Structure formats: C-alpha cells, structure tokens
XYZ file of C-alpha atoms in Angstrom:
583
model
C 0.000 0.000 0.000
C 1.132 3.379 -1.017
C 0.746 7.060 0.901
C -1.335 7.562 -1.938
C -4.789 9.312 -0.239
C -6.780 7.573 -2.988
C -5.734 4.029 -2.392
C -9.358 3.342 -1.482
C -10.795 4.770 -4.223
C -8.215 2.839 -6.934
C -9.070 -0.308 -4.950
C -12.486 -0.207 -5.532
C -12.227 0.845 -8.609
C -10.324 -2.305 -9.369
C -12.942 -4.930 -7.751
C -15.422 -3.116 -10.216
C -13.897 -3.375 -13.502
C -14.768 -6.828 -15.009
C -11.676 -8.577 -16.771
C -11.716 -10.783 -19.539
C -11.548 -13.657 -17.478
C -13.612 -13.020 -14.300
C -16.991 -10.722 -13.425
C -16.232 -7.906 -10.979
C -17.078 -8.634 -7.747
C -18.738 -5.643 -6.805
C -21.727 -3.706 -8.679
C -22.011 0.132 -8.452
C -24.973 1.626 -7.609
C -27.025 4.551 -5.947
C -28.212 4.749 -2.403
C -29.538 8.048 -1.892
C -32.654 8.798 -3.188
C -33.282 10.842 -6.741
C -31.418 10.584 -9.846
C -27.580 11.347 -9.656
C -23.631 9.453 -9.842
C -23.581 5.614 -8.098
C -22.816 6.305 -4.493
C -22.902 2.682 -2.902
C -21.668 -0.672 -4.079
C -23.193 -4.349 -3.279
C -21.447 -7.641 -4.295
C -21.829 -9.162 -7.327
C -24.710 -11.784 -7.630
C -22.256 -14.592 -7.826
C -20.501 -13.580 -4.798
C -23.484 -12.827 -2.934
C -24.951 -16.067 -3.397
C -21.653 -18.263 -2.627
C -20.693 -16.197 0.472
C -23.883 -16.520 1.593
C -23.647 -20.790 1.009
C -19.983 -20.454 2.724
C -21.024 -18.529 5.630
C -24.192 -17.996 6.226
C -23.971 -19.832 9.500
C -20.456 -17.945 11.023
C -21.495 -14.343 12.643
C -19.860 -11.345 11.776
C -16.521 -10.317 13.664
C -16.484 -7.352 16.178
C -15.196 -5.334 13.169
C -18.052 -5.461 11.413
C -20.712 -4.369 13.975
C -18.618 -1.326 15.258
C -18.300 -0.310 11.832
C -22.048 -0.952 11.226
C -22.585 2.044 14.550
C -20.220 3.956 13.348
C -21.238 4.428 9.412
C -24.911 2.360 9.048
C -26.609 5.231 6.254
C -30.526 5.141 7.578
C -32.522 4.180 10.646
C -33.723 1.236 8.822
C -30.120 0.245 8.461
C -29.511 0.824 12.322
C -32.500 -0.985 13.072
C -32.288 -4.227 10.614
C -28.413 -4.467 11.812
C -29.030 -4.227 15.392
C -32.200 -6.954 15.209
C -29.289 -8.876 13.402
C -27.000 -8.848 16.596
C -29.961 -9.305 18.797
C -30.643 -12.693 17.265
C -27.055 -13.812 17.329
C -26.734 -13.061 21.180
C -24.642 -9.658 20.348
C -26.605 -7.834 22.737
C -23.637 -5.026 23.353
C -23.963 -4.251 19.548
C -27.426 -4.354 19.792
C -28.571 -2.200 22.062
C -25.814 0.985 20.616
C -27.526 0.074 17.203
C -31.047 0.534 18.533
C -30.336 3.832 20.196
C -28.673 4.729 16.897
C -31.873 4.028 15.445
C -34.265 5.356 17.901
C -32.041 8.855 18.011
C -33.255 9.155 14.709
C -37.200 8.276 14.916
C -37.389 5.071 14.502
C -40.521 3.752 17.006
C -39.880 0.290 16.181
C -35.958 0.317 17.412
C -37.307 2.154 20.509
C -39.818 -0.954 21.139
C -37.266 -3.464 20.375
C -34.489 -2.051 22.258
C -37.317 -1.895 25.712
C -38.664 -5.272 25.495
C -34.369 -6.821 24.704
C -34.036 -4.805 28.655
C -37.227 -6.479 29.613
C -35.818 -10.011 28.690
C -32.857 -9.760 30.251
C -34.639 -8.341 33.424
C -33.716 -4.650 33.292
C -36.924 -3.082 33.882
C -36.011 0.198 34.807
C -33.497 0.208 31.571
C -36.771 -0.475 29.856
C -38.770 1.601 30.558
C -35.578 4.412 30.339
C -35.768 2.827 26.582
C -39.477 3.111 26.259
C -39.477 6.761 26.557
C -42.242 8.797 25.015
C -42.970 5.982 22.673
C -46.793 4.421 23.563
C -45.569 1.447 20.677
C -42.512 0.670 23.081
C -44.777 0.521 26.461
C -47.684 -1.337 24.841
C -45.319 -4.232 23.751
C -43.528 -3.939 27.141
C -47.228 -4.264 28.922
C -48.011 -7.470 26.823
C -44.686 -8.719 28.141
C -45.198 -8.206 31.087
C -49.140 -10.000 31.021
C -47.206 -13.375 29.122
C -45.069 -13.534 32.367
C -47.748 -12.989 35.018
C -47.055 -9.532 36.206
C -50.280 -8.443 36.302
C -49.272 -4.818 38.036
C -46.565 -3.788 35.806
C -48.549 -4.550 32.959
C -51.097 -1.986 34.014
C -48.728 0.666 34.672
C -47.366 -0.099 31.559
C -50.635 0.249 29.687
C -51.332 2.947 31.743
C -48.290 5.193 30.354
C -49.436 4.380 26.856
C -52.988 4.988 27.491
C -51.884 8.331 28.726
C -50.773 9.246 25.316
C -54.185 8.405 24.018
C -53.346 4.543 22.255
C -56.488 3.034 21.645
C -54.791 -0.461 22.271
C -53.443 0.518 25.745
C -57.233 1.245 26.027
C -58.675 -1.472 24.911
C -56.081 -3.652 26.910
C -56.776 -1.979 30.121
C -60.515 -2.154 29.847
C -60.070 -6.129 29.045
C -57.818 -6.643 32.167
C -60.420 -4.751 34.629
C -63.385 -6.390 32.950
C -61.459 -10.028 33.645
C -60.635 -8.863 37.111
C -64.545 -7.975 37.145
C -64.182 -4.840 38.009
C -66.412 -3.447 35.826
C -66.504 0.188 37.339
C -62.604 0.494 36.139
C -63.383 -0.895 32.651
C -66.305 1.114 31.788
C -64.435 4.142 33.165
C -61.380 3.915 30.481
C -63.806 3.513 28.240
C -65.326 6.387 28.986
C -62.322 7.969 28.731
C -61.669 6.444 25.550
C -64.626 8.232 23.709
C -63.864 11.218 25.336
C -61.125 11.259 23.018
C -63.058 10.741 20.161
C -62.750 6.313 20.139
C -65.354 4.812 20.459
C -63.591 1.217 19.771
C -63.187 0.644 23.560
C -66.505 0.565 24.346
C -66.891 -1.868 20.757
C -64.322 -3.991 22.549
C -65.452 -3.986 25.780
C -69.514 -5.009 24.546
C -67.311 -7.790 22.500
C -66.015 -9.281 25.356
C -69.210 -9.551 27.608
C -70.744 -11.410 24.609
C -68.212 -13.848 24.864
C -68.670 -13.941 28.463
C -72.914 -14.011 28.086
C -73.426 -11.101 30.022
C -76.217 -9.933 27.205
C -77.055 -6.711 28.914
C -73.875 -5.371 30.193
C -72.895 -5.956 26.129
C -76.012 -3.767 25.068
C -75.003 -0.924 27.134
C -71.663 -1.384 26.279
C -72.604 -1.816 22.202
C -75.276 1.492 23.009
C -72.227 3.901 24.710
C -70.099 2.923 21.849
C -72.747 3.872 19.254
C -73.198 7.357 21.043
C -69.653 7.501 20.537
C -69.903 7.125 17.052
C -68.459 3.766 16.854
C -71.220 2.409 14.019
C -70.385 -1.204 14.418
C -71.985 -1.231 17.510
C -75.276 -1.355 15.450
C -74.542 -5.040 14.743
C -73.464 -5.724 17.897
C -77.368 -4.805 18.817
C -78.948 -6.500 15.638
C -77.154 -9.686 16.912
C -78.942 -9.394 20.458
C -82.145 -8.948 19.286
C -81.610 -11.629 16.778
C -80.979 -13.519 19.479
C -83.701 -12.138 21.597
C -86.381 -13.019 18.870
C -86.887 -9.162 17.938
C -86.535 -9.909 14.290
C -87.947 -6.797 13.107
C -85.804 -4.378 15.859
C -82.517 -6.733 14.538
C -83.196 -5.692 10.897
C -83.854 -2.377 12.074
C -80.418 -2.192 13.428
C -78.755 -4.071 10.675
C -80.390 -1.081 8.347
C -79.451 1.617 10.950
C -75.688 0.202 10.897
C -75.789 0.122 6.585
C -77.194 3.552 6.935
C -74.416 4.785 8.965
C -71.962 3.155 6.018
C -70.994 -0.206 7.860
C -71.190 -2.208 4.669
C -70.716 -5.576 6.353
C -74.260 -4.841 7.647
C -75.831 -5.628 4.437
C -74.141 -9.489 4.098
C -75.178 -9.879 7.984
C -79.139 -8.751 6.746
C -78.917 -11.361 3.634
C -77.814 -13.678 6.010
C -80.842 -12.792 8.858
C -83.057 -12.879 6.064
C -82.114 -15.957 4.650
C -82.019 -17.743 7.746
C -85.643 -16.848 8.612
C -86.719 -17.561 5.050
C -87.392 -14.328 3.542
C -85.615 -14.797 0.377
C -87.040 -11.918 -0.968
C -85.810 -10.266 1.992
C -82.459 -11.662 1.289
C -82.065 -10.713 -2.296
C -83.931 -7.209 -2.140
C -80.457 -6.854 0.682
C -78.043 -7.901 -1.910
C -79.705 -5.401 -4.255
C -79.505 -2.720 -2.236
C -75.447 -3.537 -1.249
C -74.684 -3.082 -4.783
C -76.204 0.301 -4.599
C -74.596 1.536 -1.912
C -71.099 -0.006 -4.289
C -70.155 -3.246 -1.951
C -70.919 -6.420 -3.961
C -70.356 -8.829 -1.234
C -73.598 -9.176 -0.038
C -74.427 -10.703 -3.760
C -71.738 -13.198 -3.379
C -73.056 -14.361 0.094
C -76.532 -14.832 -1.426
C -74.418 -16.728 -4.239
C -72.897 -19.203 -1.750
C -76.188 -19.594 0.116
C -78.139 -20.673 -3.077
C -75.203 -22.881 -4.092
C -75.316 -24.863 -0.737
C -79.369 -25.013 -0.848
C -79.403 -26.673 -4.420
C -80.187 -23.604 -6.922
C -77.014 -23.714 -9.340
C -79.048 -21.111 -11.398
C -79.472 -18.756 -8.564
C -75.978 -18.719 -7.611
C -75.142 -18.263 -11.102
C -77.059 -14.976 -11.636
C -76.254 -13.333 -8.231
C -72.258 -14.320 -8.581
C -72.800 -12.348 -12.007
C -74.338 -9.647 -10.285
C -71.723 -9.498 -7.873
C -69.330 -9.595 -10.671
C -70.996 -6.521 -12.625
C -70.837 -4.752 -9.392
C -66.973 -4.743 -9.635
C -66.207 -7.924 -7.789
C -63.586 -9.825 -9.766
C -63.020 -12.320 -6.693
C -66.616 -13.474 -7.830
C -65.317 -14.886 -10.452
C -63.282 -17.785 -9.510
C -66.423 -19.401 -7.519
C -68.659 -18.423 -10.513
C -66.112 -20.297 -12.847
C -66.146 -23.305 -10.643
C -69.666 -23.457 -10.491
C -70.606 -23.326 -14.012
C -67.924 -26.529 -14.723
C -69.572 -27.953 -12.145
C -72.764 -27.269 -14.364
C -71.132 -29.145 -17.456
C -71.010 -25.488 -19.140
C -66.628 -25.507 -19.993
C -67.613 -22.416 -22.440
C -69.622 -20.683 -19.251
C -66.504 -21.527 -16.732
C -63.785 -20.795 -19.421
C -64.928 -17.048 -20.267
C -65.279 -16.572 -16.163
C -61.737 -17.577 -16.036
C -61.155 -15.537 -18.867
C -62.554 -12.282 -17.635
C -60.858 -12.675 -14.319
C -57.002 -13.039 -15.893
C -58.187 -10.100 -18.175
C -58.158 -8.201 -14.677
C -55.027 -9.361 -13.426
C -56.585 -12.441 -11.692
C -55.813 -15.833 -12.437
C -57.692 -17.513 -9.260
C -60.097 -18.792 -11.600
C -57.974 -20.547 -14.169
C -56.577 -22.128 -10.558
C -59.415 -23.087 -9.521
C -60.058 -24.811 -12.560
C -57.374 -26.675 -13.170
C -57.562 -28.117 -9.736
C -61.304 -29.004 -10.394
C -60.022 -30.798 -13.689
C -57.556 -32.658 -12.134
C -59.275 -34.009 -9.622
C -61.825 -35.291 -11.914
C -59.709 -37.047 -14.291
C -59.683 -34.232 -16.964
C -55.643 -34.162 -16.891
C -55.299 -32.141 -20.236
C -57.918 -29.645 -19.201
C -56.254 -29.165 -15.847
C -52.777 -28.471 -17.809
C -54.698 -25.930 -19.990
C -55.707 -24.188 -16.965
C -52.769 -24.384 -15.177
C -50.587 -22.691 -17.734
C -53.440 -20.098 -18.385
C -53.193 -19.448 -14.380
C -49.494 -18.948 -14.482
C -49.429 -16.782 -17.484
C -51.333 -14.089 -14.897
C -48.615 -15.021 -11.949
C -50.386 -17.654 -10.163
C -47.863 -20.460 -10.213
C -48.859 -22.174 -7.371
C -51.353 -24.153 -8.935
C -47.979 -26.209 -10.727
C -47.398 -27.264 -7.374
C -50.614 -27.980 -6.049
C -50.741 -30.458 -8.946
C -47.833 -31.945 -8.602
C -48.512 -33.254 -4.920
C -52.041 -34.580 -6.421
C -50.231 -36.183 -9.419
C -47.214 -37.896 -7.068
C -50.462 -38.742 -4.528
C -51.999 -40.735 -7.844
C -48.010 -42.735 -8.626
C -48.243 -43.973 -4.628
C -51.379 -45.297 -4.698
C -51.106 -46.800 -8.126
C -47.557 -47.918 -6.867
C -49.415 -49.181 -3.662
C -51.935 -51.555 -5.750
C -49.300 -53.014 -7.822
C -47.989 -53.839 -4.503
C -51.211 -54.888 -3.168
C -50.724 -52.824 0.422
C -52.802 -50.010 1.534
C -52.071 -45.925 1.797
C -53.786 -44.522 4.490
C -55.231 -47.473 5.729
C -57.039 -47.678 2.894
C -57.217 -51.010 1.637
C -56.571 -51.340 -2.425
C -56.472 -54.849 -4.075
C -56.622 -53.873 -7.648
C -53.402 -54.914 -10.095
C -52.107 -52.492 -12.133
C -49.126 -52.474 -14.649
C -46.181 -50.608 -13.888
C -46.482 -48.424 -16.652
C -49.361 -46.055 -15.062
C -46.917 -45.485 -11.869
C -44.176 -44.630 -14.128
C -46.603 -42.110 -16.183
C -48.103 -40.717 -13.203
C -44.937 -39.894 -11.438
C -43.514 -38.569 -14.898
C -46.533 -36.623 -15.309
C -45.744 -35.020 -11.422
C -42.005 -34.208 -12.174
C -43.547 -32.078 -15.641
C -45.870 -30.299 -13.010
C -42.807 -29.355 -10.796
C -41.043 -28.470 -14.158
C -43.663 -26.281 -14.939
C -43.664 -25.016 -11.546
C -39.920 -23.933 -11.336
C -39.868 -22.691 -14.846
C -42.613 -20.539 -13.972
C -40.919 -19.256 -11.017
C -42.088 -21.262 -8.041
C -39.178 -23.705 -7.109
C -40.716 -25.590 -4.143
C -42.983 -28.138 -5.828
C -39.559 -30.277 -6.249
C -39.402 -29.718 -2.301
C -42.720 -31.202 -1.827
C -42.021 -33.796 -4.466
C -39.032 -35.145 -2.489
C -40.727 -34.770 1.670
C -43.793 -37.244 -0.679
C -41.465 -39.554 -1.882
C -39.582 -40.069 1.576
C -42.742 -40.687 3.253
C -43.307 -43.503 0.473
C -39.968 -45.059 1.292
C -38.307 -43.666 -2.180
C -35.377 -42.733 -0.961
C -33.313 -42.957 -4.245
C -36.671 -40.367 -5.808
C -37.000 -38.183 -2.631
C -32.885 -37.077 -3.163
C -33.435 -37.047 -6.935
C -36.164 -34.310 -6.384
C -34.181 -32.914 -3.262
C -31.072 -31.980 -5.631
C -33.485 -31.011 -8.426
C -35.358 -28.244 -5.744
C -31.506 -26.666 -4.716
C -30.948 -26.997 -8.971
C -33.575 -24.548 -9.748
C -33.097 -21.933 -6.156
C -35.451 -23.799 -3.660
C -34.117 -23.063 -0.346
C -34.877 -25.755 3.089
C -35.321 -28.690 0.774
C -33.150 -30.703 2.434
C -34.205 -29.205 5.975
C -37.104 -30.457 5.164
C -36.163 -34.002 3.869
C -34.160 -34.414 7.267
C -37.854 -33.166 9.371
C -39.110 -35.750 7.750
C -36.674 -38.604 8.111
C -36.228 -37.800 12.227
C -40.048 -37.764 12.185
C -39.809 -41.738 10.519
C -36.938 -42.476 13.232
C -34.340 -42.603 11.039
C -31.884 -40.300 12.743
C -29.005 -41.615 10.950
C -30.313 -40.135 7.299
C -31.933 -36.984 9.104
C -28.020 -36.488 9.839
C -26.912 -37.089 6.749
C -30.034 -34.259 5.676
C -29.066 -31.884 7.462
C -25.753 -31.891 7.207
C -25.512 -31.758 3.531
C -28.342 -29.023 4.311
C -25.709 -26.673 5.967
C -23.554 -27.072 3.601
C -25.610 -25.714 1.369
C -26.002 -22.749 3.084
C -29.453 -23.765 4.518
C -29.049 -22.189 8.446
C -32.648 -23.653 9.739
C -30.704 -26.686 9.631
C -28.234 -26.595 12.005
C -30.608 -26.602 15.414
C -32.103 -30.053 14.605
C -29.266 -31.210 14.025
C -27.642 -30.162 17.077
C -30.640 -32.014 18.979
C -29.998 -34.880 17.119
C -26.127 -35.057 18.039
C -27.055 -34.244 21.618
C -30.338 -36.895 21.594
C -26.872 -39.477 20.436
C -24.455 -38.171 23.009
C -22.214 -36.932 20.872
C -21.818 -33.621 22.944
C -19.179 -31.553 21.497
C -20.621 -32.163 17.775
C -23.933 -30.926 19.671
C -22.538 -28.001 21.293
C -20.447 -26.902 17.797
C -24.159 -27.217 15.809
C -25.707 -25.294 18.320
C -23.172 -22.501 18.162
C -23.456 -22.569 14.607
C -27.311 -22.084 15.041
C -27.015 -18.969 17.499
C -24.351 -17.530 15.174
C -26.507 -17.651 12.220
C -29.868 -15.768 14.158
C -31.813 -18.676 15.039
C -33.046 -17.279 18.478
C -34.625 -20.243 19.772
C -30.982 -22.113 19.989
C -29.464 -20.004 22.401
C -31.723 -21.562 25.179
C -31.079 -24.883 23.883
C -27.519 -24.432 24.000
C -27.064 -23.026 27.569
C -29.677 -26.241 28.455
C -26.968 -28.223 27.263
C -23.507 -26.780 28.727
C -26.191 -26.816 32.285
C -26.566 -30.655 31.308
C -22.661 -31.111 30.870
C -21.357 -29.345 33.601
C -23.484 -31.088 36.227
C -24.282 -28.184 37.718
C -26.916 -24.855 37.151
C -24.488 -22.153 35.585
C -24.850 -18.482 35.411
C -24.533 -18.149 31.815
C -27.498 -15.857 31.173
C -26.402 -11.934 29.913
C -27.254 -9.781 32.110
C -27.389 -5.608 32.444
C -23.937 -5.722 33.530
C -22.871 -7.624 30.486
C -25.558 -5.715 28.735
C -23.797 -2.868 28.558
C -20.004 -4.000 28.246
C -17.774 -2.537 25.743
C -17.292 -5.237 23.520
C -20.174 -7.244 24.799
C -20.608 -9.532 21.176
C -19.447 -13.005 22.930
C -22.442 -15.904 24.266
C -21.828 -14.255 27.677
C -20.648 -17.833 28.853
C-alpha cells in the first residue's frame, strides 16, 4: 500500500472493472434517493450467493458491527443491523444500534431495544428505553401479562394509554373487565370516547358477549354507538336476533348500513335468509350493490349454491361480478364446470385473468384434475401462471405424485392410508403418473415457483423412495429452492431414522441452509455426541436462530453437572465489547 490518499478509491475501482476472465465482484450503484452518480456498491450476484452458502452460519466479527454504529446510512439500516446482533446473542452491539436508530425516529428500534431490557430483566433500563414511545410501552405491557405480572402490565398500559393509544385502552378495559371490576373498565372507556374512540366501548360489549353477560354488552354496544363507533349497530342486531326481535334486529342491521358499515348488508342477507325471507335476502343484496359493496351478492351466491339452486348462484355471482367484484369470479367459474357449461366456466376464467386475476384458471385446473380431466387441468394451469399464479404447478404436482403412490401401492397390493386397495395395475401407469408429477414441478420452477420439487421429495420419503426423494431434493436446490433438504431431514427424524436426518441436514448446511443446524444439534445431543452438539448449536445462534441459544445453555447446564450463570445480564448488557455468548 502506497501514501497515496486515494488508495481506497483505486481499490475499488479495481474490484469493479470486469476482466476478460472473471466478473467484478462488486456492482455500483445509488443509495440516496433521486437521480444522480452511483454512491454505494453491493457484491456481485455470484458472490453474494456463494458467500452466503460459505457462511451464512459464522457471525460477523467485532469489526463489522462497530463499523455498522459507526457508518450504518438510515434508521432502517440501524434498526435491521441491530435486530441482526440481537438474534445472534450480540446484545452489546445491539442495544448501541437501537439507540442509533431510535435517536433518529425510529418507534420500532425504541420498542425493540425496551422489550431486549425487559428479557434480560432490566426493567427500569426499559422503561428508560421506552421513553415517550406508547408502541414501546404497549409491547412492554403485553410482556409483562405473558409472564404474570399483572401490576406492571397496568402501569405499563397505563403510560401508553396516557398518550391516548387506543390499544393501551382497549387492553386496560379487558384486564379490569377479567378482574370484574367493571366500574374500572367502563371508566377507560369512557375515557376512551372522550377522546373521540369509540372502539373501547366496541371492545369492551365484545367481550361480555363472549362472556354471556347480554345486557352489560347492550349498554356497552349502546355507549359505543353514542360515541360514534357504528359497528356497535350489529353488535345490537345480533342481540335482538338472538332475543327473537326480528324486526328491531333488521332495524339495526339497516341503521348500521345507513351509517356506512357495509358488512351490515351481508349480515341482513344472512338474517333474512335464515328466517326464510328470500325476498328479503335478495332485495339486501340489491340494495349492497347500490350503496357499491358487492359482497352481499356473493353471500346470497354461496347460500343458493349450498341449498341446491345452481341457477341462482349463477345470476347473483354475475351480479356481484358486474358490481366490480372480480373475486366473484373464480367461484362463478367453478360453479358453471360444475354445471357441465366448460364455455360458461372458461370465459369466467377468462374475464378474471383479463383483470389481473388468475384464481379462476386455478381453480379450474384443480377441479379438472381431480376429476380425471388431466389435459384440461394443464390448460388451466398454464393459463393461471401466465397471470402469476404459479402455485397451482405445485398444487398439482402433490395430487399427481399422490396418484403414482397409490397406483404404486396396488401393484404392490398394500394399503395408503389405511385404505385397503387390491386392484393390479401395470407398472407403466406409476411410471406415467410420477412422470406426469415431475412435468408439473417443471412447470412449476420454470414458472418461477421452485418448491414443488421440495414437496415432491418430503412425498417420496414418506413412500420409502429414498433414491426419488434425493433425486427431487437436488433437483429443488438446482432450480433456487431453499430448506429442501431441511425439510427431507424433518421428515426422516419424524420416521426415526436419525441416521439419514443427519446425513439431511448436514448436507443441508452445507448448502447454506441455516434452519438446519438446530435439529441437528438435537440430534447429536439426543446421540451423546456432545461436542458435535454443542459446535451445531453454536453454529445455530451464530446464524440468528433465536430459539438455539436456550437450547444451547440447556446443554452446557446438562454437561457441567451443575446450574451455571450463563445468562447476559445488564452488567454484560452494557459492556464494551459485549458480542461473545456471555458464557
């Protein structure tokens, strides 16, 4: 290295430039916002990707997290890296990130930063970090509440409520009304609305329902309606439904619709339905597509499907459908191939992709396949995925692997499912049906959803193809699945067969896949191998999986023989250098 003061530039320079042999490694671009010269640079794709593979599992050094404090660009930078550090147990680095964060705005790093002093049993740093933030004390109350500390819950409510948050509210009015002190319940409500929210009251009348107390809910559903809180209009409907009133429940029903609660009008087909006034229930719908909310015509829809009128359900899904509702489309699709009219179905589906939609073409092709139609269900399929919905590929390539195994399991003459099947068949069907699954996940990956070769291979272990379930398994990583082989290994320790869930997840962290070193820890630790145990759960902490820590401190308790205080605490906390597992 040369004096030169623009070594760093020259260098980086360099590591953008491709060669003729090589790619750069790192990709200019721009950072701040608006138009303007590159500013930033990220690794190249290649890089990114095989890094990531290499060492996804090993955390960063101390280097890297004092630089992140020092030069991180925005709060959300301060506030993603510190939630990093958090989850590998770098709670020094975390907490100087946070406040980083939280000196510039950011509500969420206040929040996190309070309830990381709650968990480590800091309260009074907690609520230091809480500050003026009502987000920070609300999740610091509900913390509080899991634990049992009823009292410091409150209080904590109780500073959020001051600030006027309508969950504090709510929350303190549902902890007096469980303590049954109902005085202390209906008075935050009351102070609630004097605020202008009526939703405490809504909650509070919500909560006697559940608890049957039918009056105490009407004067709680009344107060929240003088509030302005409209919903409370249902809330009374539903009590005098249930009283009998039938004409004071439609009443309200109309009084809540009035007041621009458009749920009101699907609640009034329902009442009307229910009590046989059909012309009650469709004059409803009618008047829901008035006021521009179409759902009341696809409730109607569903309710003359179940009761037997096809026809019905076909007219009001198309009025729902000329109201605007596109999502109408899908069941109206379904129904008509249900009908035996393919023209009817196919310009349903058709109308939906035209809108961006391709539901209906799903829904189709799943209706196809399941009733033997296997070139109809292909058509649909690809029509689906042509609007983005590429899940359907998948969805039919667990049916079409389900069809190999139980064609596979009649050859055999065994059962699936504890079903029992006696029927020969010739092998030729199982091979076409499982060839005609691996085109579905073909068509699946190539349309951008990798994971049907996943599924493929956690089907095939279950079947006891353990030669197909690795050939699908290495075809998922081939085409950018990620936890295939996390999965595989699930599914082998859930058969017993610890030995190959090793082998799983193993060759799972070497690809890079980080959910997979915690199981395996348990399994080297459920086989006494200890320090293979103790390296896996390391490896787990290291790469963010927060529920390993505990796991691994349960384990150095088991090995020394005796109870170890090994959890970080505010001393520790606040450290310089605090980025070890505080063992």
């Amino acid at each position: 290295m040369t004096n030169d003061s623009g070594w760093f530039e020259t260098a980086i320079n360099a590591l953008s430039l491709p060669s003729k042999a090589t790619l750069p490694p790192l990709l200019s671009d721009r950072v701040a916002p608006g138009l303007g010269a590159a500013d930033g640079y990220h690794p190249a794709d290649y890089l990114d990707q095989t890094i990531r593979r290499s060492r996804s599992h090993l955390a960063p050094p101390i280097q890297l997290w004092e630089a992140a404090e020092r030069h991180a660009r925005t709060v959300d930078d301060f506030y993603a890296l510190g939630q990093a550090a958090q989850y590998r147990r770098r709670y020094g680095h975390a907490v100087r990130l946070y406040r980083q964060a939280t000196k510039r705005g950011s509500g969420a790093a206040a929040r996190a930063l309070a309830l990381l002093f709650e968990e480590v049993g800091d309260q009074e740093a907690a609520e230091a970090a809480a500050g003026d933030s009502s987000q920070a004390w609300v999740a610091l109350a509900k913390a509080r509440e899991i634990t049992g500390n009823r009292r410091a819950a409150l209080r904590a409510y109780g500073v959020a409520a001051q600030a006027e948050d309508v969950s504090a509210r709510m929350a303190l009015a549902r902890l007096w009304e469980e303590t049954q002190d109902t005085a202390w319940a209906e008075e935050t409500a009351r102070q609630a609305a004097d605020t202008g929210s009526g939703q405490v009251w809504l909650s509070l009348a919500r909560l006697r329902m559940r608890a049957q107390h039918w009056e105490a809910a009407r004067k709680a559903y009344e107060r929240a309606v003088q509030a302005g809180e409209h919903w409370g209009w249902i809330g009374l409907a539903r009590l005098e439904a249930m009283a009998g009133n039938r004409s004071e429940a439609a009443a309200a029903y109309e009084r809540a619709a009035a007041w621009g609660v458009t749920a009101a009008w699907s609640s009034l087909v329902h009442f009307h339905w229910e009590h046989c006034d059909y012309g009650g229930a469709e004059n409803a719908a009618m008047r829901s597509a008035e006021a521009g909310d179409a759902e009341a015509w696809s409730v109607l829809a569903r309710l003359r499907a179940q009761a037997g009128d096809p026809q019905g359900a076909d007219l009001a899904y198309a009025a729902a459908v000329g109201t605007g509702a596109i999502s109408a489309l899908a069941p109206l699709a379904r129904l008509r191939e249900q009908s035996s009219d393919r023209m009817g179905a196919q310009r349903a589906a058709m109308q939906a992709a035209g809108s961006g939609s391709g539901e209906a073409w799903a829904v189709l092709a799943l209706y196809r396949e399941d009733n033997g139609d296997r070139e109809g269900a292909d058509h649909a399929a690809r029509q689906a995925a042509r609007t983005g919905d590429t899940d359907v590929w998948t969805a039919l390539a667990r049916r079409r692997e389900g069809a190999a195994l139980r064609l596979d399991a009649q050859q055999r003459g065994s059962s699936v499912h504890g079903q029992a099947v006696a029927e020969p068949v010739v092998a030729e069907n199982f091979e076409f049906e499982r060839a005609s699954a691996e085109r579905a996940a073909e068509e699946a990956a190539e349309n951008g959803d990798a994971d049907a070769w996943a599924a493929l291979s956690r089907i095939r272990e279950r079947a006891g193809d353990r030669e197909g379930s690795e050939h699908a398994a290495r075809r998922a990583v081939d085409v950018g699945s990620v936890g295939a082989w996390t999965a595989l290994g699930r599914v082998r320790e859930q058969q017993g067969d610890i030995e190959a869930a090793k082998h799983a997840y193993r060759f799972a962290t070497e690809l890079g896949e980080t959910d997979a070193w915690a199981p395996l820890a348990r399994l080297y630790f459920q086989t006494e191998e200890r320090s293979l145990a103790e390296a896996a759960y390391r490896a787990a902490v290291d790469a963010g999986d927060t529920q390993a820590w505990d796991e691994l401190l349960h384990l150095l308790q088991v090995d020394s023989g005796r109870r170890r205080d090994i959890t970080p605490g505010p001393i520790a906390l606040h450290a310089n250098g605090a980025f070890a597992y505080f063992l």
